Amino acid sequence: MMWTDLVLPYARRQDGLVTAAQCAAVGISPDQIKHLCRTGTWHRVVRGVYRVWIAEAVRTDALRMLIRAAVLSCGPDAVAVGPSAAHLFGLPTARRDPAAAEIAVPGPAGKPRRIQDRLVIVHQRILRPWELTAVDGIACTTPARTVADILLTQDRFTAICATDAALQAALLDAGDLGIVERMFFRRRGAIAARQWLEQVDGRAESPLETRGRLRCLDAGLTPDELQASIVDGTGRVLARADMLWRRPRLIAEADGASVHDRPEALFRDRTRQNDLMAAGYAVVRFTWQDTQSRSAVPRMVQAAMGRNLL
């Protein structure tokens, strides 16, 4: 057995990562670590944490690995917070470029670390035991605390998309939203966060659906129903509509390229749309780019409403 194999049990539990302290515990010296990094056998991720080239490392997404490395680097009290905790739960957040891990530590330990590693953003924050959990061994804030932090610190669309996704994934339920709101107490951004919390809807099945709904909401075109089942005169289900306006018989659909660009999907979508049109429904489709404009989605919806009410 090679001496580097002594750290493999740690690495397999930690997405291919080992710490300097774990190396020392099995007799691997700092000079040996430097040699392994110089030769490309290991790779330094953040201060005191190294990537070992094993299958567990290859299968892990880069941001998750960075988050785990940052938590390991910052000590036993460190936890992933904000966008980093959201990433661990699979919630959509705004991407940083370059990517960075956001970590919280209690007391004054956070301040000097902010300077020492550009990939790690360390916050000084006191978190209560019931606000803490772990995802695959990575310490982080609970879904409720994570969503509260996102609502308080991110832009409106990012925050509501993340909250909708947490509800859709059953990480939170409607009763948990009261807990989330109580976490706003005396925190900066609380007024806006409370307003945004009233706009969440866990029926949205993607961030694109949430964004389209918010554009319509802002234009005074709130849909009557989300994820509505559309049936014909015989009771046959024609479709499940992302957004439905009943009186004008209008459907708006989120058009995600990764799903709808496949040939079989294009065929199904065309057949489905023909069936809906035959039943008297108008259908509009919107893309991510459409939702980046305040007016694009509402303009499509209003135009289709006008045509279908003639």
Tab-separated table of C-alpha atoms in Angstrom:
chain	number	residue	atom	x	y	z
A	1	MET	CA	0.000	0.000	0.000
A	2	MET	CA	1.307	3.458	-0.902
A	3	TRP	CA	1.527	5.971	1.938
A	4	THR	CA	-0.955	8.252	0.141
A	5	ASP	CA	-3.558	5.474	0.409
A	6	LEU	CA	-3.788	6.177	4.132
A	7	VAL	CA	-5.984	9.222	3.486
A	8	LEU	CA	-8.334	7.520	1.027
A	9	PRO	CA	-10.964	6.662	3.682
A	10	TYR	CA	-11.255	10.396	4.391
A	11	ALA	CA	-11.314	11.285	0.701
A	12	ARG	CA	-14.077	8.812	-0.127
A	13	ARG	CA	-16.343	10.357	2.509
A	14	GLN	CA	-15.532	13.915	1.418
A	15	ASP	CA	-15.979	14.092	-2.369
A	16	GLY	CA	-12.298	13.301	-2.906
A	17	LEU	CA	-11.034	15.898	-0.407
A	18	VAL	CA	-8.616	15.630	2.501
A	19	THR	CA	-7.436	18.233	4.990
A	20	ALA	CA	-3.932	19.000	6.187
A	21	ALA	CA	-4.983	17.881	9.675
A	22	GLN	CA	-6.208	14.530	8.342
A	23	CYS	CA	-2.931	14.091	6.490
A	24	ALA	CA	-0.984	14.824	9.659
A	25	ALA	CA	-3.073	12.258	11.537
A	26	VAL	CA	-1.811	9.484	9.226
A	27	GLY	CA	1.783	10.745	9.100
A	28	ILE	CA	1.826	12.720	5.832
A	29	SER	CA	3.985	15.815	6.314
A	30	PRO	CA	3.466	19.332	4.873
A	31	ASP	CA	6.522	18.809	2.636
A	32	GLN	CA	5.010	15.624	1.243
A	33	ILE	CA	1.749	17.463	0.562
A	34	LYS	CA	3.655	20.187	-1.313
A	35	HIS	CA	5.399	17.526	-3.412
A	36	LEU	CA	2.086	15.858	-4.281
A	37	CYS	CA	0.644	19.211	-5.374
A	38	ARG	CA	3.741	20.144	-7.414
A	39	THR	CA	3.599	16.868	-9.318
A	40	GLY	CA	-0.144	17.160	-9.974
A	41	THR	CA	-0.999	14.075	-7.920
A	42	TRP	CA	-3.056	16.256	-5.591
A	43	HIS	CA	-4.607	19.667	-6.129
A	44	ARG	CA	-4.978	22.434	-3.557
A	45	VAL	CA	-8.609	23.571	-3.453
A	46	VAL	CA	-8.533	26.113	-0.611
A	47	ARG	CA	-6.173	26.668	2.295
A	48	GLY	CA	-5.481	23.378	4.043
A	49	VAL	CA	-7.753	21.253	1.804
A	50	TYR	CA	-6.607	19.100	-1.119
A	51	ARG	CA	-8.279	17.126	-3.873
A	52	VAL	CA	-7.212	13.507	-4.284
A	53	TRP	CA	-7.735	12.056	-7.757
A	54	ILE	CA	-10.255	9.300	-7.069
A	55	ALA	CA	-13.638	8.427	-8.560
A	56	GLU	CA	-15.546	10.235	-5.800
A	57	ALA	CA	-13.890	13.505	-6.832
A	58	VAL	CA	-14.684	13.051	-10.522
A	59	ARG	CA	-18.399	12.454	-9.830
A	60	THR	CA	-18.839	15.622	-7.762
A	61	ASP	CA	-19.858	18.957	-9.247
A	62	ALA	CA	-17.204	21.629	-8.844
A	63	LEU	CA	-19.230	24.043	-6.710
A	64	ARG	CA	-20.329	21.375	-4.249
A	65	MET	CA	-16.694	20.295	-3.888
A	66	LEU	CA	-15.648	23.895	-3.266
A	67	ILE	CA	-18.378	24.313	-0.635
A	68	ARG	CA	-17.275	21.171	1.197
A	69	ALA	CA	-13.645	22.281	0.976
A	70	ALA	CA	-14.519	25.693	2.409
A	71	VAL	CA	-16.415	24.164	5.336
A	72	LEU	CA	-13.507	21.816	6.042
A	73	SER	CA	-11.023	24.671	5.787
A	74	CYS	CA	-12.876	27.029	8.127
A	75	GLY	CA	-13.050	24.676	11.075
A	76	PRO	CA	-15.572	22.557	12.988
A	77	ASP	CA	-18.058	25.402	13.539
A	78	ALA	CA	-18.209	26.440	9.871
A	79	VAL	CA	-21.437	25.977	7.902
A	80	ALA	CA	-22.473	26.687	4.322
A	81	VAL	CA	-24.980	29.548	4.111
A	82	GLY	CA	-26.979	31.540	1.566
A	83	PRO	CA	-26.387	30.571	-2.084
A	84	SER	CA	-23.968	27.802	-1.055
A	85	ALA	CA	-26.529	26.145	1.214
A	86	ALA	CA	-29.125	26.602	-1.528
A	87	HIS	CA	-26.836	24.797	-3.992
A	88	LEU	CA	-26.540	21.838	-1.627
A	89	PHE	CA	-30.345	21.584	-1.534
A	90	GLY	CA	-30.568	21.870	-5.325
A	91	LEU	CA	-32.243	25.289	-5.243
A	92	PRO	CA	-31.661	27.775	-8.080
A	93	THR	CA	-29.582	30.838	-7.204
A	94	ALA	CA	-27.722	33.565	-9.047
A	95	ARG	CA	-24.303	32.343	-10.162
A	96	ARG	CA	-21.136	34.105	-9.088
A	97	ASP	CA	-18.284	34.397	-11.558
A	98	PRO	CA	-15.881	33.143	-10.466
A	99	ALA	CA	-17.731	30.746	-8.177
A	100	ALA	CA	-17.209	31.234	-4.461
A	101	ALA	CA	-18.365	29.347	-1.382
A	102	GLU	CA	-20.239	31.306	1.281
A	103	ILE	CA	-19.530	30.109	4.798
A	104	ALA	CA	-20.556	31.324	8.251
A	105	VAL	CA	-18.458	30.996	11.388
A	106	PRO	CA	-19.244	32.330	14.860
A	107	GLY	CA	-17.329	35.236	16.352
A	108	PRO	CA	-14.367	37.122	14.886
A	109	ALA	CA	-12.861	34.167	12.997
A	110	GLY	CA	-14.485	35.225	9.733
A	111	LYS	CA	-12.745	38.513	9.063
A	112	PRO	CA	-9.149	37.447	8.306
A	113	ARG	CA	-10.250	34.478	6.177
A	114	ARG	CA	-12.010	36.820	3.750
A	115	ILE	CA	-8.580	38.089	2.669
A	116	GLN	CA	-6.736	34.778	2.611
A	117	ASP	CA	-8.791	32.890	0.007
A	118	ARG	CA	-10.711	34.518	-2.836
A	119	LEU	CA	-12.800	31.364	-3.332
A	120	VAL	CA	-14.234	31.515	0.187
A	121	ILE	CA	-16.484	34.286	1.504
A	122	VAL	CA	-16.726	34.028	5.276
A	123	HIS	CA	-19.503	35.690	7.272
A	124	GLN	CA	-19.521	36.264	11.011
A	125	ARG	CA	-22.891	34.921	12.057
A	126	ILE	CA	-24.441	33.338	15.123
A	127	LEU	CA	-26.750	30.500	14.113
A	128	ARG	CA	-29.038	28.681	16.516
A	129	PRO	CA	-28.952	24.864	16.690
A	130	TRP	CA	-32.396	24.515	15.085
A	131	GLU	CA	-31.170	26.512	12.080
A	132	LEU	CA	-28.454	23.959	11.276
A	133	THR	CA	-28.442	20.673	9.403
A	134	ALA	CA	-26.164	18.779	6.998
A	135	VAL	CA	-26.367	17.563	3.403
A	136	ASP	CA	-24.203	14.505	2.718
A	137	GLY	CA	-22.013	15.423	5.660
A	138	ILE	CA	-21.617	19.106	4.702
A	139	ALA	CA	-22.794	21.362	7.524
A	140	CYS	CA	-25.253	24.000	6.317
A	141	THR	CA	-28.295	25.996	7.294
A	142	THR	CA	-31.730	24.357	7.237
A	143	PRO	CA	-33.990	24.861	4.217
A	144	ALA	CA	-36.032	27.444	6.158
A	145	ARG	CA	-32.991	29.460	7.236
A	146	THR	CA	-31.467	29.134	3.762
A	147	VAL	CA	-34.600	30.463	2.068
A	148	ALA	CA	-34.838	33.286	4.618
A	149	ASP	CA	-31.245	34.301	3.869
A	150	ILE	CA	-31.855	34.166	0.117
A	151	LEU	CA	-34.989	36.313	0.419
A	152	LEU	CA	-33.067	38.866	2.476
A	153	THR	CA	-29.938	39.063	0.328
A	154	GLN	CA	-30.755	38.181	-3.290
A	155	ASP	CA	-32.747	39.983	-5.965
A	156	ARG	CA	-36.502	39.431	-6.123
A	157	PHE	CA	-36.602	36.961	-9.017
A	158	THR	CA	-33.745	34.845	-7.655
A	159	ALA	CA	-35.283	34.809	-4.177
A	160	ILE	CA	-38.789	33.855	-5.270
A	161	CYS	CA	-37.486	31.213	-7.711
A	162	ALA	CA	-35.515	29.601	-4.878
A	163	THR	CA	-38.497	29.690	-2.518
A	164	ASP	CA	-40.859	28.244	-5.131
A	165	ALA	CA	-38.335	25.474	-5.794
A	166	ALA	CA	-38.037	24.682	-2.070
A	167	LEU	CA	-41.816	24.306	-1.846
A	168	GLN	CA	-41.982	22.254	-5.051
A	169	ALA	CA	-39.252	19.910	-3.759
A	170	ALA	CA	-41.047	19.566	-0.382
A	171	LEU	CA	-38.045	21.004	1.442
A	172	LEU	CA	-40.598	23.434	2.891
A	173	ASP	CA	-44.375	23.365	3.179
A	174	ALA	CA	-46.840	26.228	3.465
A	175	GLY	CA	-46.647	26.091	7.254
A	176	ASP	CA	-42.888	26.643	7.150
A	177	LEU	CA	-43.296	30.031	5.482
A	178	GLY	CA	-44.310	31.512	8.819
A	179	ILE	CA	-41.025	30.243	10.271
A	180	VAL	CA	-39.168	31.803	7.355
A	181	GLU	CA	-40.882	35.145	7.952
A	182	ARG	CA	-39.981	35.139	11.654
A	183	MET	CA	-36.347	34.788	10.649
A	184	PHE	CA	-36.559	38.240	9.012
A	185	PHE	CA	-36.923	39.921	12.419
A	186	ARG	CA	-34.643	42.955	12.713
A	187	ARG	CA	-32.664	42.007	9.615
A	188	ARG	CA	-31.817	44.273	6.698
A	189	GLY	CA	-34.132	43.726	3.742
A	190	ALA	CA	-37.015	42.416	5.858
A	191	ILE	CA	-39.675	44.712	4.370
A	192	ALA	CA	-39.005	43.621	0.785
A	193	ALA	CA	-38.555	39.978	1.819
A	194	ARG	CA	-42.016	39.912	3.436
A	195	GLN	CA	-43.561	41.309	0.263
A	196	TRP	CA	-41.770	38.740	-1.873
A	197	LEU	CA	-42.811	35.918	0.438
A	198	GLU	CA	-46.445	36.742	-0.364
A	199	GLN	CA	-45.697	36.151	-4.061
A	200	VAL	CA	-44.286	32.620	-3.804
A	201	ASP	CA	-46.161	29.658	-5.244
A	202	GLY	CA	-44.836	26.131	-4.909
A	203	ARG	CA	-46.813	24.892	-7.891
A	204	ALA	CA	-44.175	26.322	-10.232
A	205	GLU	CA	-42.093	23.443	-11.566
A	206	SER	CA	-39.102	25.454	-12.773
A	207	PRO	CA	-37.466	28.852	-12.296
A	208	LEU	CA	-38.625	29.754	-15.809
A	209	GLU	CA	-42.261	29.207	-14.809
A	210	THR	CA	-41.760	31.377	-11.734
A	211	ARG	CA	-40.180	34.169	-13.765
A	212	GLY	CA	-42.986	34.125	-16.329
A	213	ARG	CA	-45.616	34.234	-13.583
A	214	LEU	CA	-43.910	37.186	-11.893
A	215	ARG	CA	-43.750	39.139	-15.156
A	216	CYS	CA	-47.492	38.602	-15.572
A	217	LEU	CA	-48.156	39.477	-11.928
A	218	ASP	CA	-46.244	42.751	-12.282
A	219	ALA	CA	-48.327	43.665	-15.335
A	220	GLY	CA	-51.630	42.974	-13.575
A	221	LEU	CA	-52.159	39.761	-15.550
A	222	THR	CA	-52.132	37.232	-12.719
A	223	PRO	CA	-53.151	33.801	-14.082
A	224	ASP	CA	-56.287	32.180	-12.692
A	225	GLU	CA	-54.626	28.818	-12.200
A	226	LEU	CA	-51.220	27.125	-12.291
A	227	GLN	CA	-50.617	23.546	-13.451
A	228	ALA	CA	-54.214	23.412	-14.653
A	229	SER	CA	-55.596	20.233	-16.218
A	230	ILE	CA	-57.257	20.982	-19.559
A	231	VAL	CA	-59.915	18.495	-20.686
A	232	ASP	CA	-62.009	18.262	-23.838
A	233	GLY	CA	-65.750	17.633	-24.059
A	234	THR	CA	-65.301	13.898	-23.537
A	235	GLY	CA	-63.257	14.354	-20.371
A	236	ARG	CA	-59.965	13.473	-22.063
A	237	VAL	CA	-57.024	15.338	-20.552
A	238	LEU	CA	-55.420	17.391	-23.298
A	239	ALA	CA	-52.685	19.061	-21.291
A	240	ARG	CA	-51.513	20.383	-17.982
A	241	ALA	CA	-51.001	24.102	-18.441
A	242	ASP	CA	-48.251	26.016	-16.657
A	243	MET	CA	-50.523	29.080	-16.475
A	244	LEU	CA	-54.202	29.372	-17.365
A	245	TRP	CA	-56.546	32.330	-17.793
A	246	ARG	CA	-60.045	30.810	-17.849
A	247	ARG	CA	-62.292	33.398	-19.518
A	248	PRO	CA	-60.088	34.115	-22.532
A	249	ARG	CA	-59.169	30.397	-22.612
A	250	LEU	CA	-55.501	31.264	-22.706
A	251	ILE	CA	-52.544	29.094	-21.749
A	252	ALA	CA	-48.959	30.271	-21.241
A	253	GLU	CA	-46.183	27.709	-21.286
A	254	ALA	CA	-42.560	27.895	-20.175
A	255	ASP	CA	-40.480	26.807	-23.154
A	256	GLY	CA	-37.255	25.343	-21.792
A	257	ALA	CA	-34.896	24.567	-24.681
A	258	SER	CA	-33.394	21.460	-23.085
A	259	VAL	CA	-36.832	19.797	-23.030
A	260	HIS	CA	-38.683	21.151	-26.037
A	261	ASP	CA	-35.869	21.078	-28.620
A	262	ARG	CA	-35.803	17.276	-28.827
A	263	PRO	CA	-37.507	15.904	-31.966
A	264	GLU	CA	-39.917	13.688	-30.020
A	265	ALA	CA	-40.812	16.606	-27.753
A	266	LEU	CA	-41.431	18.878	-30.736
A	267	PHE	CA	-43.852	16.301	-32.151
A	268	ARG	CA	-45.701	15.927	-28.839
A	269	ASP	CA	-45.863	19.700	-28.359
A	270	ARG	CA	-47.278	20.225	-31.856
A	271	THR	CA	-49.937	17.535	-31.400
A	272	ARG	CA	-50.823	18.883	-27.972
A	273	GLN	CA	-51.051	22.460	-29.214
A	274	ASN	CA	-53.283	21.422	-32.123
A	275	ASP	CA	-55.616	19.627	-29.684
A	276	LEU	CA	-55.760	22.701	-27.446
A	277	MET	CA	-56.479	25.029	-30.356
A	278	ALA	CA	-59.250	22.711	-31.536
A	279	ALA	CA	-60.753	22.976	-28.042
A	280	GLY	CA	-60.721	26.772	-28.299
A	281	TYR	CA	-57.584	27.564	-26.311
A	282	ALA	CA	-54.856	29.967	-27.356
A	283	VAL	CA	-51.318	29.002	-26.372
A	284	VAL	CA	-48.318	31.290	-25.958
A	285	ARG	CA	-44.814	30.107	-25.160
A	286	PHE	CA	-42.123	32.099	-23.419
A	287	THR	CA	-38.392	31.508	-23.021
A	288	TRP	CA	-35.824	32.551	-20.450
A	289	GLN	CA	-34.811	35.429	-22.694
A	290	ASP	CA	-38.427	36.626	-22.823
A	291	THR	CA	-38.534	36.833	-19.018
A	292	GLN	CA	-35.463	39.062	-18.946
A	293	SER	CA	-37.663	41.819	-20.363
A	294	ARG	CA	-40.403	43.357	-18.213
A	295	SER	CA	-42.805	43.616	-21.117
A	296	ALA	CA	-42.193	40.645	-23.435
A	297	VAL	CA	-44.300	38.012	-21.652
A	298	PRO	CA	-47.166	40.395	-20.710
A	299	ARG	CA	-47.242	41.688	-24.286
A	300	MET	CA	-47.604	38.140	-25.646
A	301	VAL	CA	-50.319	37.343	-23.111
A	302	GLN	CA	-52.287	40.538	-23.784
A	303	ALA	CA	-52.108	40.056	-27.550
A	304	ALA	CA	-53.350	36.471	-27.276
A	305	MET	CA	-56.126	37.510	-24.884
A	306	GLY	CA	-57.314	40.112	-27.365
A	307	ARG	CA	-57.381	37.634	-30.231
A	308	ASN	CA	-59.158	34.933	-28.246
A	309	LEU	CA	-61.874	37.293	-26.935
A	310	LEU	CA	-62.849	38.501	-30.415
